[in-house]
Short mmCIF file of C-alpha atoms (C1' of nucleotides) in Angstrom, two decimals:
data_model
loop_
_atom_site.label_atom_id
_atom_site.label_comp_id
_atom_site.label_asym_id
_atom_site.label_seq_id
_atom_site.Cartn_x
_atom_site.Cartn_y
_atom_site.Cartn_z
CA MET A 163 146.94 204.93 20.51
CA SER A 164 149.69 205.99 18.84
CA THR A 165 151.02 202.92 17.62
CA ALA A 166 149.25 200.54 14.96
CA GLU A 167 147.89 198.10 17.47
CA GLU A 168 144.29 199.38 18.23
CA THR A 169 142.10 198.10 15.19
CA ALA A 170 139.32 196.05 16.71
CA GLY A 171 138.90 192.63 14.80
CA GLY A 172 141.89 192.34 13.04
CA GLU A 173 144.81 193.84 14.95
CA THR A 174 148.26 194.86 12.76
CA GLN A 175 150.42 194.21 16.17
CA PRO A 176 148.92 191.84 18.21
CA TRP A 177 150.73 190.64 21.50
CA GLY A 178 153.24 193.35 21.03
CA GLU A 179 153.29 194.02 24.76
CA VAL A 180 154.60 190.63 25.32
CA THR A 181 158.57 190.49 25.32
CA PRO A 182 161.01 189.04 24.64
CA ASP A 183 160.46 187.61 21.41
CA ALA A 184 160.50 184.23 22.17
CA ALA A 185 157.59 184.47 24.89
CA ARG A 186 155.68 186.18 22.22
CA ARG A 187 156.21 183.15 19.95
CA LEU A 188 155.33 181.01 22.32
CA LEU A 189 152.32 182.36 23.95
CA VAL A 190 150.82 182.90 20.29
CA ALA A 191 151.53 179.08 19.62
CA ALA A 192 149.36 178.50 22.86
CA VAL A 193 146.29 180.31 22.19
CA GLU A 194 146.60 178.49 18.72
CA ALA A 195 146.73 175.21 20.40
CA PHE A 196 144.24 176.01 23.38
CA ALA A 197 141.80 177.37 20.64
CA GLU A 198 142.06 174.52 18.57
CA ARG A 199 142.16 171.55 20.84
CA GLY A 200 141.64 173.14 24.36
CA TYR A 201 143.90 173.41 27.23
CA HIS A 202 143.76 169.79 28.63
CA ALA A 203 144.52 168.25 25.36
CA THR A 204 147.28 170.68 24.19
CA THR A 205 150.62 169.47 25.69
CA THR A 206 153.57 171.62 26.16
CA ARG A 207 155.47 169.52 23.81
CA ASP A 208 152.89 170.72 21.21
CA ILE A 209 153.16 174.34 22.01
CA ALA A 210 156.90 174.44 22.09
CA GLY A 211 157.02 172.74 18.73
CA ARG A 212 154.60 175.20 17.24
CA ALA A 213 157.01 177.91 18.15
CA GLY A 214 159.69 175.99 16.87
CA MET A 215 161.44 175.42 19.96
CA SER A 216 162.29 172.16 22.37
CA PRO A 217 159.90 171.26 24.78
CA ALA A 218 162.15 172.90 27.87
CA ALA A 219 162.32 175.97 25.77
CA LEU A 220 158.68 177.10 27.61
CA TYR A 221 159.64 176.73 30.92
CA ILE A 222 162.26 179.40 30.41
CA HIS A 223 159.70 181.97 29.95
CA TYR A 224 156.80 180.27 31.82
CA LYS A 225 156.80 178.91 34.95
CA THR A 226 153.82 176.35 34.35
CA LYS A 227 151.39 175.84 31.33
CA GLU A 228 148.80 177.22 33.21
CA GLU A 229 150.77 180.36 33.39
CA LEU A 230 150.41 180.59 29.80
CA LEU A 231 146.81 180.14 30.11
CA HIS A 232 146.84 182.69 32.74
CA ARG A 233 148.20 185.56 30.75
CA ILE A 234 146.64 185.07 27.51
CA SER A 235 143.36 185.07 29.55
CA ARG A 236 144.18 188.40 31.20
CA ILE A 237 145.65 190.15 28.36
CA GLY A 238 142.42 188.90 26.37
CA HIS A 239 140.14 189.86 28.65
CA GLU A 240 141.81 193.20 28.91
CA LYS A 241 141.85 194.01 25.33
CA ALA A 242 137.88 193.15 24.98
CA LEU A 243 137.28 195.21 28.08
CA ARG A 244 138.92 198.03 26.47
CA VAL A 245 137.06 197.67 23.23
CA LEU A 246 133.77 197.51 24.99
CA ARG A 247 134.56 200.48 27.17
CA THR A 248 135.54 202.84 24.39
CA ALA A 249 132.59 202.31 22.33
CA ALA A 250 130.53 202.97 25.80
CA GLU A 251 132.40 205.80 27.08
CA GLY A 252 131.95 207.48 23.61
CA GLU A 253 129.39 210.37 22.46
CA GLY A 254 126.05 209.83 21.70
CA THR A 255 122.67 208.86 22.79
CA PRO A 256 122.51 205.29 25.05
CA THR A 257 120.75 203.96 21.56
CA GLU A 258 123.93 205.30 19.43
CA ARG A 259 126.34 203.70 22.51
CA LEU A 260 124.86 200.66 22.76
CA ALA A 261 124.87 199.79 19.34
CA GLU A 262 128.37 200.75 18.70
CA ALA A 263 129.46 198.71 22.05
CA VAL A 264 128.04 195.49 20.60
CA ARG A 265 129.12 196.02 17.08
CA SER A 266 133.04 196.52 18.31
CA PHE A 267 132.46 193.83 21.02
CA VAL A 268 131.31 191.02 18.61
CA ARG A 269 133.73 192.23 16.02
CA TRP A 270 136.17 191.84 18.24
CA HIS A 271 134.68 188.39 19.19
CA ALA A 272 134.50 187.06 15.86
CA GLY A 273 137.88 188.44 14.33
CA GLN A 274 140.13 187.46 17.41
CA HIS A 275 138.03 184.41 17.97
CA THR A 276 140.75 182.20 18.52
CA VAL A 277 141.74 184.04 21.63
CA ALA A 278 138.16 184.66 22.92
CA ARG A 279 137.85 180.95 22.76
CA VAL A 280 140.39 180.61 25.05
CA VAL A 281 139.43 183.35 26.93
CA GLN A 282 135.89 182.52 27.30
CA TYR A 283 135.81 178.83 27.51
CA GLU A 284 138.93 177.75 29.42
CA LEU A 285 138.16 179.64 32.37
CA ASP A 286 137.86 176.50 34.66
CA ALA A 287 141.18 175.16 34.01
CA LEU A 288 142.81 177.95 35.90
CA GLY A 289 143.54 178.02 39.66
CA PRO A 290 141.43 179.64 42.10
CA ASP A 291 143.33 182.62 42.21
CA ALA A 292 143.82 183.09 38.51
CA ARG A 293 140.17 182.06 37.78
CA ALA A 294 138.97 184.89 40.70
CA GLU A 295 140.78 187.71 39.22
CA ILE A 296 139.44 186.64 35.32
CA VAL A 297 136.06 186.58 36.66
CA ALA A 298 136.40 190.17 38.42
CA LEU A 299 137.67 191.63 34.71
CA ARG A 300 134.33 189.58 33.40
CA ARG A 301 132.20 191.69 35.94
CA GLN A 302 133.54 194.87 34.43
CA ASN A 303 132.23 194.03 31.09
CA ASP A 304 128.63 193.51 32.73
CA SER A 305 128.72 196.56 34.26
CA THR A 306 129.96 198.48 31.42
CA VAL A 307 126.93 197.05 29.19
CA ARG A 308 124.13 197.53 32.17
CA GLU A 309 125.05 201.01 32.71
CA ILE A 310 124.58 201.82 29.08
CA ILE A 311 120.98 199.93 29.20
CA GLU A 312 119.96 202.11 32.82
CA ASP A 313 120.96 205.23 30.57
CA GLY A 314 118.80 204.29 28.17
CA VAL A 315 115.93 203.37 30.22
CA ALA A 316 116.22 206.70 32.20
CA ALA A 317 116.31 208.74 29.10
CA GLY A 318 113.05 206.77 27.83
CA GLU A 319 115.04 205.86 24.77
CA PHE A 320 114.52 201.80 25.93
CA ASP A 321 111.95 199.38 27.23
CA VAL A 322 113.69 197.10 29.38
CA PRO A 323 111.47 195.24 32.26
CA ASP A 324 114.24 192.99 33.64
CA VAL A 325 117.65 194.91 33.19
CA LYS A 326 119.81 192.29 34.87
CA GLY A 327 118.40 189.56 32.63
CA THR A 328 118.78 191.32 29.75
CA THR A 329 122.31 192.51 30.40
CA LEU A 330 122.99 189.20 30.83
CA ALA A 331 121.37 188.28 27.67
CA VAL A 332 123.00 191.05 25.63
CA LEU A 333 126.55 189.74 26.84
CA SER A 334 125.75 186.27 26.38
CA LEU A 335 124.86 186.83 22.57
CA CYS A 336 128.00 188.59 22.22
CA ILE A 337 130.54 186.21 24.03
CA ASP A 338 128.98 183.02 22.05
CA VAL A 339 130.09 184.49 18.92
CA ALA A 340 133.44 182.94 19.91
CA ARG A 341 132.10 179.64 19.55
CA TRP A 342 130.50 179.51 16.31
CA PHE A 343 132.41 181.86 14.22
CA ASN A 344 133.93 180.37 11.35
CA VAL A 345 136.63 182.48 8.94
CA ASN A 346 135.64 180.15 6.30
CA GLY A 347 131.89 181.12 6.96
CA PRO A 348 129.66 183.39 4.91
CA ARG A 349 129.78 186.69 7.21
CA THR A 350 132.82 188.78 8.33
CA PRO A 351 133.49 190.08 11.48
CA ASP A 352 131.70 193.48 10.62
CA GLU A 353 128.44 191.94 9.04
CA VAL A 354 127.87 190.11 12.09
CA GLY A 355 128.63 193.35 14.61
CA ALA A 356 126.20 194.94 12.41
CA LEU A 357 123.39 192.31 12.25
CA TYR A 358 123.52 191.75 16.21
CA ALA A 359 123.69 195.36 16.84
CA ASP A 360 120.34 195.68 15.53
CA LEU A 361 119.23 192.86 17.29
CA VAL A 362 120.23 193.63 20.51
CA LEU A 363 118.37 197.28 19.75
CA ARG A 364 115.27 195.23 19.14
CA MET A 365 115.67 193.33 22.28
CA VAL A 366 115.85 196.75 24.55
CA GLY A 367 112.76 198.24 22.74
CA ALA A 368 114.93 201.20 21.05
CA GLU A 369 113.70 203.08 18.29
CA LYS A 370 115.46 202.36 14.78
CA MET B 1298 104.37 160.53 26.62
CA SER B 1299 102.55 157.83 28.69
CA THR B 1300 105.51 157.59 31.37
CA ALA B 1301 106.64 160.13 33.62
CA GLU B 1302 109.69 160.99 31.93
CA GLU B 1303 108.76 163.74 29.83
CA THR B 1304 108.95 166.84 31.89
CA ALA B 1305 111.48 169.57 30.44
CA GLY B 1306 113.76 170.57 32.74
CA GLY B 1307 113.60 168.52 35.48
CA GLU B 1308 112.99 165.05 34.16
CA THR B 1309 112.04 162.36 37.06
CA GLN B 1310 113.58 159.55 35.42
CA PRO B 1311 116.71 160.69 33.48
CA TRP B 1312 118.60 158.05 31.35
CA GLY B 1313 115.95 155.38 31.61
CA GLU B 1314 116.62 154.19 28.48
CA VAL B 1315 120.61 153.31 29.38
CA THR B 1316 120.29 149.35 30.53
CA PRO B 1317 121.96 148.00 32.69
CA ASP B 1318 121.87 149.83 35.81
CA ALA B 1319 125.73 149.95 36.00
CA ALA B 1320 126.05 151.09 32.50
CA ARG B 1321 123.51 154.17 33.68
CA ARG B 1322 125.23 154.79 36.86
CA LEU B 1323 128.89 154.83 35.01
CA LEU B 1324 127.17 157.53 32.16
CA VAL B 1325 125.51 159.28 35.17
CA ALA B 1326 129.00 159.74 36.63
CA ALA B 1327 130.71 160.89 33.01
CA VAL B 1328 128.13 163.38 32.97
CA GLU B 1329 128.63 164.98 35.96
CA ALA B 1330 132.44 164.61 35.76
CA PHE B 1331 132.73 166.00 32.19
CA ALA B 1332 130.44 169.08 32.76
CA GLU B 1333 132.47 169.83 35.89
CA ARG B 1334 136.09 169.53 34.54
CA GLY B 1335 135.56 168.63 30.88
CA TYR B 1336 136.49 165.74 28.80
CA HIS B 1337 139.84 165.66 28.70
CA ALA B 1338 140.37 166.44 32.21
CA THR B 1339 138.33 163.73 33.43
CA THR B 1340 140.11 160.37 34.02
CA THR B 1341 138.31 156.85 33.66
CA ARG B 1342 139.06 156.29 37.52
CA ASP B 1343 137.17 159.68 38.04
CA ILE B 1344 133.91 158.23 36.34
CA ALA B 1345 134.61 154.78 37.47
CA GLY B 1346 135.01 156.13 41.38
CA ARG B 1347 131.73 158.79 41.37
CA ALA B 1348 130.06 155.37 40.04
CA GLY B 1349 131.70 153.13 43.27
CA MET B 1350 133.20 150.77 40.42
CA SER B 1351 136.86 149.96 39.90
CA PRO B 1352 138.36 151.26 36.78
CA ALA B 1353 138.14 148.30 35.03
CA ALA B 1354 134.66 147.76 35.33
CA LEU B 1355 133.89 150.98 32.85
CA TYR B 1356 135.34 148.87 29.89
CA ILE B 1357 133.01 145.95 30.75
CA HIS B 1358 129.97 148.79 29.33
CA TYR B 1359 131.54 150.70 26.78
CA LYS B 1360 134.54 150.28 24.76
CA THR B 1361 136.32 153.56 25.27
CA LYS B 1362 135.83 156.76 27.20
CA GLU B 1363 135.15 158.24 23.74
CA GLU B 1364 132.01 155.92 23.56
CA LEU B 1365 130.75 157.50 26.77
CA LEU B 1366 131.11 161.18 25.36
CA HIS B 1367 129.32 159.77 22.04
CA ARG B 1368 126.19 158.19 24.02
CA ILE B 1369 125.83 160.99 26.20
CA SER B 1370 125.71 163.35 23.32
CA ARG B 1371 123.39 161.69 21.04
CA ILE B 1372 120.92 160.83 23.82
CA GLY B 1373 121.46 164.56 25.13
CA HIS B 1374 120.70 165.79 21.84
CA GLU B 1375 117.94 163.89 20.75
CA LYS B 1376 116.31 165.06 23.74
CA ALA B 1377 116.74 168.95 23.08
CA LEU B 1378 115.61 168.45 19.67
CA ARG B 1379 112.60 166.60 20.55
CA VAL B 1380 112.04 169.24 23.55
CA LEU B 1381 112.38 171.88 20.35
CA ARG B 1382 109.90 170.15 18.06
CA THR B 1383 107.06 169.44 20.36
CA ALA B 1384 106.85 173.07 20.90
CA ALA B 1385 107.33 174.14 17.25
CA GLU B 1386 104.80 171.66 15.78
CA GLY B 1387 102.34 172.63 18.27
CA GLU B 1388 99.26 174.78 17.44
CA GLY B 1389 98.97 178.31 17.42
CA THR B 1390 100.40 181.15 15.43
CA PRO B 1391 104.18 181.86 14.41
CA THR B 1392 104.67 184.08 17.58
CA GLU B 1393 102.95 181.61 20.05
CA ARG B 1394 105.32 178.68 18.52
CA LEU B 1395 108.32 180.95 18.40
CA ALA B 1396 107.71 181.69 22.24
CA GLU B 1397 107.07 178.05 23.17
CA ALA B 1398 109.83 176.41 21.47
CA VAL B 1399 112.29 179.21 23.02
CA ARG B 1400 110.89 179.04 26.37
CA SER B 1401 110.96 175.11 26.62
CA PHE B 1402 114.32 175.27 25.09
CA VAL B 1403 115.88 177.30 27.34
CA ARG B 1404 114.27 175.44 29.98
CA TRP B 1405 115.88 172.24 29.14
CA HIS B 1406 119.38 174.08 28.92
CA ALA B 1407 119.09 175.43 32.29
CA GLY B 1408 117.31 172.62 34.08
CA GLN B 1409 119.76 169.80 32.52
CA HIS B 1410 122.90 172.17 32.17
CA THR B 1411 125.25 169.81 33.11
CA VAL B 1412 124.22 167.43 30.21
CA ALA B 1413 124.20 170.08 27.85
CA ARG B 1414 127.31 171.59 28.64
CA VAL B 1415 128.69 168.26 27.66
CA VAL B 1416 126.83 168.25 24.75
CA GLN B 1417 127.65 171.87 23.43
CA TYR B 1418 131.16 172.25 24.38
CA GLU B 1419 132.85 168.70 24.32
CA LEU B 1420 132.18 168.03 20.72
CA ASP B 1421 135.56 168.49 19.44
CA ALA B 1422 136.38 165.79 21.97
CA LEU B 1423 134.62 163.03 19.64
CA GLY B 1424 136.06 161.56 16.31
CA PRO B 1425 135.02 162.67 12.80
CA ASP B 1426 132.32 159.92 12.48
CA ALA B 1427 130.84 160.52 16.13
CA ARG B 1428 131.20 164.38 15.42
CA ALA B 1429 129.46 164.19 11.90
CA GLU B 1430 126.47 162.57 13.75
CA ILE B 1431 125.98 164.88 16.20
CA VAL B 1432 126.38 168.10 13.59
CA ALA B 1433 123.68 166.46 11.91
CA LEU B 1434 121.43 166.68 14.61
CA ARG B 1435 122.48 170.26 15.59
CA ARG B 1436 121.22 171.24 11.93
CA GLN B 1437 117.90 169.92 12.60
CA ASN B 1438 117.85 172.48 15.61
CA ASP B 1439 118.66 174.97 13.11
CA SER B 1440 116.21 173.86 10.78
CA THR B 1441 113.29 174.15 13.09
CA VAL B 1442 113.87 177.30 14.63
CA ARG B 1443 114.10 178.62 10.99
CA GLU B 1444 111.06 177.00 9.56
CA ILE B 1445 109.05 179.09 12.56
CA ILE B 1446 110.67 182.26 11.66
CA GLU B 1447 109.91 182.12 8.13
CA ASP B 1448 106.35 181.13 9.09
CA GLY B 1449 106.09 184.32 10.77
CA VAL B 1450 107.57 186.42 8.19
CA ALA B 1451 105.24 184.86 5.54
CA ALA B 1452 102.23 185.30 7.83
CA GLY B 1453 103.38 189.19 8.74
CA GLU B 1454 103.82 188.71 12.08
CA PHE B 1455 107.56 188.85 12.02
CA ASP B 1456 110.05 191.65 10.55
CA VAL B 1457 113.04 190.20 9.97
CA PRO B 1458 115.83 191.29 7.46
CA ASP B 1459 117.98 188.33 7.72
CA VAL B 1460 116.52 185.02 8.28
CA LYS B 1461 119.33 182.86 8.52
CA GLY B 1462 121.62 185.02 10.93
CA THR B 1463 118.50 185.64 13.12
CA THR B 1464 117.89 182.07 13.27
CA LEU B 1465 121.64 181.76 14.46
CA ALA B 1466 121.66 184.42 16.93
CA VAL B 1467 118.28 182.87 18.80
CA LEU B 1468 119.71 179.54 18.68
CA SER B 1469 123.27 180.68 20.27
CA LEU B 1470 121.36 182.88 22.92
CA CYS B 1471 119.50 179.67 23.98
CA ILE B 1472 122.56 177.40 23.87
CA ASP B 1473 124.92 179.52 25.85
CA VAL B 1474 122.26 179.48 28.85
CA ALA B 1475 124.25 176.04 29.42
CA ARG B 1476 127.37 177.84 30.17
CA TRP B 1477 126.13 180.74 32.47
CA PHE B 1478 123.32 178.91 34.57
CA ASN B 1479 123.94 178.66 37.97
CA VAL B 1480 121.59 176.29 39.96
CA ASN B 1481 122.44 178.45 43.13
CA GLY B 1482 121.98 181.59 41.14
CA PRO B 1483 118.76 183.93 41.51
CA ARG B 1484 116.66 182.58 38.33
CA THR B 1485 114.80 179.37 37.80
CA PRO B 1486 114.86 177.45 34.70
CA ASP B 1487 111.69 178.53 34.17
CA GLU B 1488 112.15 182.39 34.47
CA VAL B 1489 115.44 182.41 32.30
CA GLY B 1490 112.88 180.49 29.57
CA ALA B 1491 110.10 183.29 30.03
CA LEU B 1492 112.32 186.25 30.02
CA TYR B 1493 114.40 184.69 26.51
CA ALA B 1494 110.81 184.02 25.06
CA ASP B 1495 110.15 187.71 25.60
CA LEU B 1496 113.52 188.63 24.26
CA VAL B 1497 113.49 186.38 20.84
CA LEU B 1498 109.87 187.99 20.17
CA ARG B 1499 111.42 191.26 20.32
CA MET B 1500 114.36 190.25 18.31
CA VAL B 1501 111.86 189.23 15.39
CA GLY B 1502 109.65 192.17 15.83
CA ALA B 1503 106.66 190.21 17.11
CA GLU B 1504 103.55 191.87 18.48
CA LYS B 1505 102.88 191.12 22.13
"C1'" DG C 1356 190.28 186.74 26.86
"C1'" DG C 1357 188.01 185.51 31.19
"C1'" DG C 1358 183.89 185.43 33.09
"C1'" DC C 1359 178.59 186.26 33.57
"C1'" DT C 1360 174.20 186.10 32.27
"C1'" DC C 1361 170.78 184.77 28.99
"C1'" DT C 1362 168.65 181.47 25.85
"C1'" DC C 1363 168.26 177.18 24.31
"C1'" DT C 1364 168.60 171.88 24.06
"C1'" DA C 1365 169.24 166.70 25.23
"C1'" DA C 1366 167.57 163.56 28.06
"C1'" DG C 1367 165.09 161.63 31.17
"C1'" DC C 1368 162.39 161.33 36.03
"C1'" DA C 1369 158.40 160.70 38.49
"C1'" DA C 1370 153.24 160.38 38.03
"C1'" DC C 1371 149.55 159.29 35.84
"C1'" DC C 1372 146.87 158.34 31.56
"C1'" DG C 1373 143.67 154.99 29.02
"C1'" DC C 1374 142.89 150.13 28.64
"C1'" DT C 1375 143.85 145.25 29.29
"C1'" DC C 1376 143.99 140.38 31.43
"C1'" DA C 1377 143.64 136.94 34.88
"C1'" DC C 1378 140.79 135.82 38.04
"C1'" DC C 1379 136.72 135.89 41.13
"C1'" DT C 1380 131.91 136.14 42.51
"C1'" DT C 1381 127.12 135.52 42.05
"C1'" DC C 1382 123.06 133.31 39.77
"C1'" DG C 1383 119.38 131.18 36.95
"C1'" DG C 1384 118.67 126.42 34.41
"C1'" DG C 1385 118.88 121.65 33.19
"C1'" DC D 1300 124.52 120.36 41.86
"C1'" DC D 1301 127.32 121.49 38.32
"C1'" DC D 1302 127.77 124.74 34.82
"C1'" DG D 1303 127.99 128.49 31.69
"C1'" DA D 1304 127.22 133.40 31.03
"C1'" DA D 1305 127.06 138.04 33.01
"C1'" DG D 1306 129.26 141.46 36.25
"C1'" DG D 1307 132.94 142.87 39.12
"C1'" DT D 1308 137.87 143.41 40.84
"C1'" DG D 1309 143.51 144.18 41.46
"C1'" DA D 1310 147.25 144.51 39.37
"C1'" DG D 1311 149.95 146.29 35.99
"C1'" DC D 1312 151.63 147.68 30.96
"C1'" DG D 1313 152.81 150.56 27.49
"C1'" DG D 1314 152.69 155.39 26.51
"C1'" DT D 1315 152.44 160.19 27.78
"C1'" DT D 1316 152.61 163.83 30.89
"C1'" DG D 1317 154.27 168.22 33.02
"C1'" DC D 1318 158.51 169.36 34.17
"C1'" DT D 1319 163.64 169.14 35.92
"C1'" DT D 1320 168.55 168.86 35.03
"C1'" DA D 1321 173.04 169.30 33.31
"C1'" DG D 1322 175.59 171.57 30.03
"C1'" DA D 1323 176.36 174.00 25.41
"C1'" DG D 1324 176.42 178.39 22.66
"C1'" DA D 1325 176.17 183.30 21.80
"C1'" DG D 1326 176.85 187.76 23.24
"C1'" DC D 1327 178.51 191.39 26.22
"C1'" DC D 1328 181.26 194.58 29.83
"C1'" DC D 1329 185.28 194.83 32.16
#
DNA sequence: GGGCTCTCTAAGCAACCGCTCACCTTCGGG
DNA sequence: CCCGAAGGTGAGCGGTTGCTTAGAGAGCCC
């Protein structure tokens, strides 16, 4: 939090943790390419070209093309999880915490929709071990949201007949933002976040 | 409706309109392969192999691999749209029609989740012309749902501050079912449909 | 200034891709 | 009984893929 890195939606220094510089440039190029065309339709030559390097340079910093995807997926998931948890662990009633969690999680998926798209939709391109690691991170998203909803039910603020199903639906709604969000569209990440927070509060039967 | 083909979620005679028999087998094989590994990761040899034919046989019935995807996308979208419209144009109040529309649309995306996955997530693999055709079909989904919501608002049954945004969210929620639905999971397509219909009624502020 | 490490490139290899072609079989109609 | 159309195959072509290798510079410590 001491750095300027922690703004949800539009980070000032994204991928700052990736060094050296050439490795970061390659990773950013890979994110763009994967998000645009998909993992399998992206060539290593394309990634290297976007980073202004020769095809062989990629293999100095990464063992395989899959390792690039793995790195992107882990870092992306960890960031999204951190955003979600920060909101979930904040002060306030379950209603306020759920609203803030959805607002910031959606804001991230909209603002960082290229990363989010890779992270959420290219999971199957990973090998079994890497996929298992990412799936574990995903389950933490699920737990975080479910706990807020359970808190709200216990406090009598929410009316939710099916907690597990509603948790699934809430997360599904947020994640799918990465698929349809368009930078040139009519809505900003903030606006989508506000809209979705309102819709989710309605889904759990919370008073506004 | 005179045939036994029209059961949402699990059709008795799917792809019945595709002839001859070999062309249908190839198309079914392609749906499985595309849904499992994605369009770009699927080879024509894989498709032909699943259909029990040699690689060359594919090109007797389809000009290119992309034509297969195009055919799948169009047929799949048309079926989903028909399911949605049948519910939307039915009798009843906007509340009843919205619930039925969501219920059957979700049931289709869960029951036919392999087709739905191809249809919804491989759009970018199509060329510009084919993509434009599919996008047009998608806009009809959007209009269908928006009209029900507008009817409900006009009738005083719904409380929806942002009709366009809510329409988007409802469709997004339904479509994303295709991504996470698992046949071996704990829920049947019917159960997911019922849960989602309830959640959507809450989103639009309808009385139960 | 010689050697060592780190970074990067030009060239290319083996494998695999979508797709084609020459040829074979099956089968209904005259 | 021959014929043409329709449906299928084995072999393979040109191009592309992920990745490797041999070697060139640049910087740095001694």
